[in-house]
CSV table of N, CA and C in Angstrom, one decimal:
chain,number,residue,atom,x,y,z
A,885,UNK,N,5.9,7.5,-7.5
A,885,UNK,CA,6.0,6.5,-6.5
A,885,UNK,C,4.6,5.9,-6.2
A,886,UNK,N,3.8,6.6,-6.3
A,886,UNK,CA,2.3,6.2,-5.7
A,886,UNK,C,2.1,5.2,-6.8
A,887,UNK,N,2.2,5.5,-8.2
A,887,UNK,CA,2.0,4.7,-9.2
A,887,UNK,C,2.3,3.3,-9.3
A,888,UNK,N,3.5,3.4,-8.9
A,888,UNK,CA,5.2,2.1,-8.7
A,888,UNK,C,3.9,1.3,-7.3
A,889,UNK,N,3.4,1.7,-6.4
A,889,UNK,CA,3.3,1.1,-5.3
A,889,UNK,C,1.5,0.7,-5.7
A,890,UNK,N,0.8,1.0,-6.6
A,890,UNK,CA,-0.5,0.6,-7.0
A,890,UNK,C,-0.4,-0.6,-8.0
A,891,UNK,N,1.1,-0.5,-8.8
A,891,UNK,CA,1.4,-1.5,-10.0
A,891,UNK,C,1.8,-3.0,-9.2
A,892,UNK,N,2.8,-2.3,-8.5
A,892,UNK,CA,3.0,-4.0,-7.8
A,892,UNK,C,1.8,-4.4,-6.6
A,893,UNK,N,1.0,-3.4,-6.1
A,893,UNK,CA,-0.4,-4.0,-5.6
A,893,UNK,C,-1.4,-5.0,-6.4
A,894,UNK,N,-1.1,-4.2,-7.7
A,894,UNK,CA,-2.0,-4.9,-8.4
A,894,UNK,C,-1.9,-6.1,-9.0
A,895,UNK,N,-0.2,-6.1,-9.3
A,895,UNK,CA,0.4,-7.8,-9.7
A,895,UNK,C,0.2,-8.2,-8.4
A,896,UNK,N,0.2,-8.5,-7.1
A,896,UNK,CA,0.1,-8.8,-5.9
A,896,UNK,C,-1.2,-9.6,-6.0
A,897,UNK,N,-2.3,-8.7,-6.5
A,897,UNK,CA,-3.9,-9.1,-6.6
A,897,UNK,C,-3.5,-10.4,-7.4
A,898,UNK,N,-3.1,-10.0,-8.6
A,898,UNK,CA,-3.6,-11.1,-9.5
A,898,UNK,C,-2.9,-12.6,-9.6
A,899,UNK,N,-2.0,-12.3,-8.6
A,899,UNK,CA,-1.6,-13.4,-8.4
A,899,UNK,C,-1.3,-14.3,-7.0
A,900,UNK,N,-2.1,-13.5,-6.4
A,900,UNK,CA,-1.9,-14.1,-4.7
A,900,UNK,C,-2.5,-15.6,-4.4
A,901,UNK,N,-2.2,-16.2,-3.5
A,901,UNK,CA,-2.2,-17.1,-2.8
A,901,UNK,C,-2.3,-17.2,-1.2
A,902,UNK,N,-3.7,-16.5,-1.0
A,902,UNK,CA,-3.1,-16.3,0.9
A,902,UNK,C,-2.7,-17.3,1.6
A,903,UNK,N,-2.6,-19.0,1.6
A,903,UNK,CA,-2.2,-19.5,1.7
A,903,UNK,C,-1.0,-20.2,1.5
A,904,UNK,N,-0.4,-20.3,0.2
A,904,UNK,CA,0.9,-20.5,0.3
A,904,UNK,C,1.6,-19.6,-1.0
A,905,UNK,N,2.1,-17.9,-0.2
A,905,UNK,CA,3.0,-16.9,-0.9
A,905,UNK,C,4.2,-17.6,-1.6
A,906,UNK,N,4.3,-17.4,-2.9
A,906,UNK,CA,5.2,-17.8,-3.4
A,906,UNK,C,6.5,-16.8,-3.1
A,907,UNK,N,7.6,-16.7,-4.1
A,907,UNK,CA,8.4,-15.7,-3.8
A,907,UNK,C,8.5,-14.4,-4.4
A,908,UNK,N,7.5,-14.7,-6.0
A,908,UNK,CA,7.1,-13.8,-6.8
A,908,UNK,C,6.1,-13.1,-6.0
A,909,UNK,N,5.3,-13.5,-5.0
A,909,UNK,CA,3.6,-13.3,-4.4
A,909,UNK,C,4.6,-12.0,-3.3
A,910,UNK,N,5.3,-12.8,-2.7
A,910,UNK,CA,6.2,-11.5,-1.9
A,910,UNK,C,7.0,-10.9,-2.3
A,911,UNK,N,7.7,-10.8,-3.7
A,911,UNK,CA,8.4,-9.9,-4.3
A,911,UNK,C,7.3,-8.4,-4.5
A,912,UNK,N,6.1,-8.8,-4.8
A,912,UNK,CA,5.4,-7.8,-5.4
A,912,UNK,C,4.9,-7.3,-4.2
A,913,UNK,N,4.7,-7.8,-3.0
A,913,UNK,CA,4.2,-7.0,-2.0
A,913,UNK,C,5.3,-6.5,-1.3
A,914,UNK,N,5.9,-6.7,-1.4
A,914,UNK,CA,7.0,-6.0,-0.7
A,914,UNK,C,7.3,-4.7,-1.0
A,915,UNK,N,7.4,-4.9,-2.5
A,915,UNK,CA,7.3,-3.8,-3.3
A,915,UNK,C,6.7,-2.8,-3.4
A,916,UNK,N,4.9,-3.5,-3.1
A,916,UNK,CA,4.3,-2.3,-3.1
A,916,UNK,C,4.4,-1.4,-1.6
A,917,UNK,N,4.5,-2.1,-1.2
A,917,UNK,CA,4.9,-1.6,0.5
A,917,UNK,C,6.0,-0.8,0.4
A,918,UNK,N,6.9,-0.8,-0.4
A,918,UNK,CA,8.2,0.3,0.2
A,918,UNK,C,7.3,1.4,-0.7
A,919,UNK,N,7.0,1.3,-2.0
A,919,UNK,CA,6.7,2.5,-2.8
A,919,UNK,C,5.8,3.0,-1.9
A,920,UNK,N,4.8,2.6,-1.5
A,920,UNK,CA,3.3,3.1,-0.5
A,920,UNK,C,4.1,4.2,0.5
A,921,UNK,N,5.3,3.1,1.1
A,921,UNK,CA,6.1,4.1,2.3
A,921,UNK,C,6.6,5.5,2.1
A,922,UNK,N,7.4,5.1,1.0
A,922,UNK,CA,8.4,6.0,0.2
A,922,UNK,C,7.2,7.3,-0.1
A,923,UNK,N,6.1,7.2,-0.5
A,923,UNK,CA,5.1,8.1,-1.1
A,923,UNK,C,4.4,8.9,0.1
A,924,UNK,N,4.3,8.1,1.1
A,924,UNK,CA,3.9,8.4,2.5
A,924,UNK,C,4.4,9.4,3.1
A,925,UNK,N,5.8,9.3,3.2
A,925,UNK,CA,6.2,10.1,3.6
A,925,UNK,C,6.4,11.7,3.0
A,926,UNK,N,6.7,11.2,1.5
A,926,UNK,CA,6.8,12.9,0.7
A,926,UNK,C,4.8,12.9,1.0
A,927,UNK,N,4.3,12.5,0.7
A,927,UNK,CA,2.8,13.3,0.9
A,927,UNK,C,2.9,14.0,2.4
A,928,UNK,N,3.5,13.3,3.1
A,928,UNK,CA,3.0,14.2,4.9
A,928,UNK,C,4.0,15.1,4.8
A,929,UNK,N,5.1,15.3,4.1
A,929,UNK,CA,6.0,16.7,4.6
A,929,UNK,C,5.2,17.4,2.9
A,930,UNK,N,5.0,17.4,1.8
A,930,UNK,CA,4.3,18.5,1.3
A,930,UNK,C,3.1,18.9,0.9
A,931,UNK,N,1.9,17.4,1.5
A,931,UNK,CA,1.0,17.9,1.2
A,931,UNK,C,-0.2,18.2,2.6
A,932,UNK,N,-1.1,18.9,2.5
A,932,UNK,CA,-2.0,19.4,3.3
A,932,UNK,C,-2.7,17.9,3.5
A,933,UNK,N,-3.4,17.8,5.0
A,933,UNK,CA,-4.1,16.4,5.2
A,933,UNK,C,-4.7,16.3,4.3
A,934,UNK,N,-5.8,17.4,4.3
A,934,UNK,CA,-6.7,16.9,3.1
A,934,UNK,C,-6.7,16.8,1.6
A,935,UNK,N,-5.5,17.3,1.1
A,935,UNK,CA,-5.4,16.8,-0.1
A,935,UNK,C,-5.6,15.6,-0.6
A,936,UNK,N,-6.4,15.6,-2.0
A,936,UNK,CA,-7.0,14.6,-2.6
A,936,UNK,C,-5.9,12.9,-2.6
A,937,UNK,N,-4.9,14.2,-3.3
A,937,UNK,CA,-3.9,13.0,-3.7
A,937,UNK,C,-3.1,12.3,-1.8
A,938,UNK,N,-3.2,12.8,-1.5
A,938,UNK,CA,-2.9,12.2,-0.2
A,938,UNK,C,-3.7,11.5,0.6
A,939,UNK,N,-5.1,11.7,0.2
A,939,UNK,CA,-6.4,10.5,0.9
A,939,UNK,C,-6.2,9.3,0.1
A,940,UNK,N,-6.2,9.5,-1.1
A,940,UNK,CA,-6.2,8.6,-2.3
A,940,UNK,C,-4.9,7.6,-1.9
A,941,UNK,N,-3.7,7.9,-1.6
A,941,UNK,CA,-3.0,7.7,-1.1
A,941,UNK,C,-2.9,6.1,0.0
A,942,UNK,N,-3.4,7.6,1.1
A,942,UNK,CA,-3.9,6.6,2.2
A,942,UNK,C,-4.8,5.6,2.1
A,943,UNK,N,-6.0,5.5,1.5
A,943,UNK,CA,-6.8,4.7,1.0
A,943,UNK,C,-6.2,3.8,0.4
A,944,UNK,N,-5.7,3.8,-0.5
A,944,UNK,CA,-4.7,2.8,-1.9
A,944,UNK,C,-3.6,1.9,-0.5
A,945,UNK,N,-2.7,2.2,0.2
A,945,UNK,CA,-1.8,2.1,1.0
A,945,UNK,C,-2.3,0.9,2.2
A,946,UNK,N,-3.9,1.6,2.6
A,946,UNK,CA,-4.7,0.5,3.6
A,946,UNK,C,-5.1,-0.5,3.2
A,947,UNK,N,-5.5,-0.4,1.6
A,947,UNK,CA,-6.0,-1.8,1.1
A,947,UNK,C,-4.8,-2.5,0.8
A,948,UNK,N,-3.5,-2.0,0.5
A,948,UNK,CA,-2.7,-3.3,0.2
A,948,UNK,C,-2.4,-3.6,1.6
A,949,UNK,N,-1.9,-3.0,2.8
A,949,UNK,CA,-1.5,-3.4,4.1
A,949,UNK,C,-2.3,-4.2,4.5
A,950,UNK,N,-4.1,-4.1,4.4
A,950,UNK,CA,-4.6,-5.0,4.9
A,950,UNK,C,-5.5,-6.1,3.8
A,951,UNK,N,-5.2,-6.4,2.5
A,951,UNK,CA,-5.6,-7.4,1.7
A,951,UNK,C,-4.7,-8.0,1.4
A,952,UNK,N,-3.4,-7.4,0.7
A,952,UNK,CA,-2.2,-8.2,0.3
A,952,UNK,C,-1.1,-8.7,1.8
A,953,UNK,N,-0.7,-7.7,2.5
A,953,UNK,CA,0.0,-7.9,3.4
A,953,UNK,C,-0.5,-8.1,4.3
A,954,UNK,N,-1.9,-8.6,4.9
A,954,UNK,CA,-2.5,-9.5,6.3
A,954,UNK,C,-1.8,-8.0,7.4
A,955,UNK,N,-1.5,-7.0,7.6
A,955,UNK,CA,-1.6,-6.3,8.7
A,955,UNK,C,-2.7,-5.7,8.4
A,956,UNK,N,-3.9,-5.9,9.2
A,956,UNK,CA,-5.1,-5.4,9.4
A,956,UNK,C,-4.9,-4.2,10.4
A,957,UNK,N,-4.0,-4.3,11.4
A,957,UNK,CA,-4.2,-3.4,12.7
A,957,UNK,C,-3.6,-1.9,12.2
A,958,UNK,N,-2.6,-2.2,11.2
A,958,UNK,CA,-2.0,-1.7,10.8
A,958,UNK,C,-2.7,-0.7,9.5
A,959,UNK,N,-3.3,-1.6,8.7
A,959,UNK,CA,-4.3,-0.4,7.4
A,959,UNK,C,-5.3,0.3,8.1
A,960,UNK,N,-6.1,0.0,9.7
A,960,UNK,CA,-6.5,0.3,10.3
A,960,UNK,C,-6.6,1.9,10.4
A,961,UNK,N,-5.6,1.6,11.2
A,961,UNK,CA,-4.9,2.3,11.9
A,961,UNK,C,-4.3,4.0,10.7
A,962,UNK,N,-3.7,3.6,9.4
A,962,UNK,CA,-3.5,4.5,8.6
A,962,UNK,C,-4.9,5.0,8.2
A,963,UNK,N,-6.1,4.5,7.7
A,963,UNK,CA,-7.0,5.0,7.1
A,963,UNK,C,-7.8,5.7,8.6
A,964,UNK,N,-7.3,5.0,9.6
A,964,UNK,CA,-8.1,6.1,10.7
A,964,UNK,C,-7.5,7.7,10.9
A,965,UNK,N,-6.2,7.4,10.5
A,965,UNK,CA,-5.4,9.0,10.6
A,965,UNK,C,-5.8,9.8,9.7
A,966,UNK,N,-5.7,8.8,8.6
A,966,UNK,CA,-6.4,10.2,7.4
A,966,UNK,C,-7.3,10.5,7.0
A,967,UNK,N,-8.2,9.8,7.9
A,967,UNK,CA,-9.8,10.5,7.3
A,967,UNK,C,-10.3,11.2,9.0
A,968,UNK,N,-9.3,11.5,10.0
A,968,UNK,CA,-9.9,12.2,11.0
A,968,UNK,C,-8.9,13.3,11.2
């Protein structure tokens, strides 16, 4: 899932327009956004905070929330939980 949600981040990168999102531009963010969620959740019920793969996680998760999907308060806010 983490993988699924880095792949469509990354088609997101290469084809964005912050100006005017096409429907392919929001197909792929959308996308990466549920996988991020989807992954989010199994990391907090079996992994320890500090596990690698769950900072990594978080980290990957913040930059799409706040580069591809414009919620800044929001990637914020995640990468403050998991690095404190």
């Amino acid at each position: 899932l983490i993988m699924c949600g880095d792949y469509y981040r990354y088609l997101s990168e290469l084809v964005i327009d912050k100006e005017n999102k096409t429907e392919q531009e929001l197909k792929y963010a959308i996308n990466a956004e549920k996988y991020y969620n989807e992954s989010m959740i199994i990391a907090k019920n079996e992994l320890s905070p500090t596990h690698p793969t769950r900072l990594g996680l978080a980290l990957n998760f913040s930059v799409c929330l706040y580069e591809i999907l414009s919620k800044k308060n929001e990637a914020c806010i995640l990468a403050k939980e998991a690095f404190d």
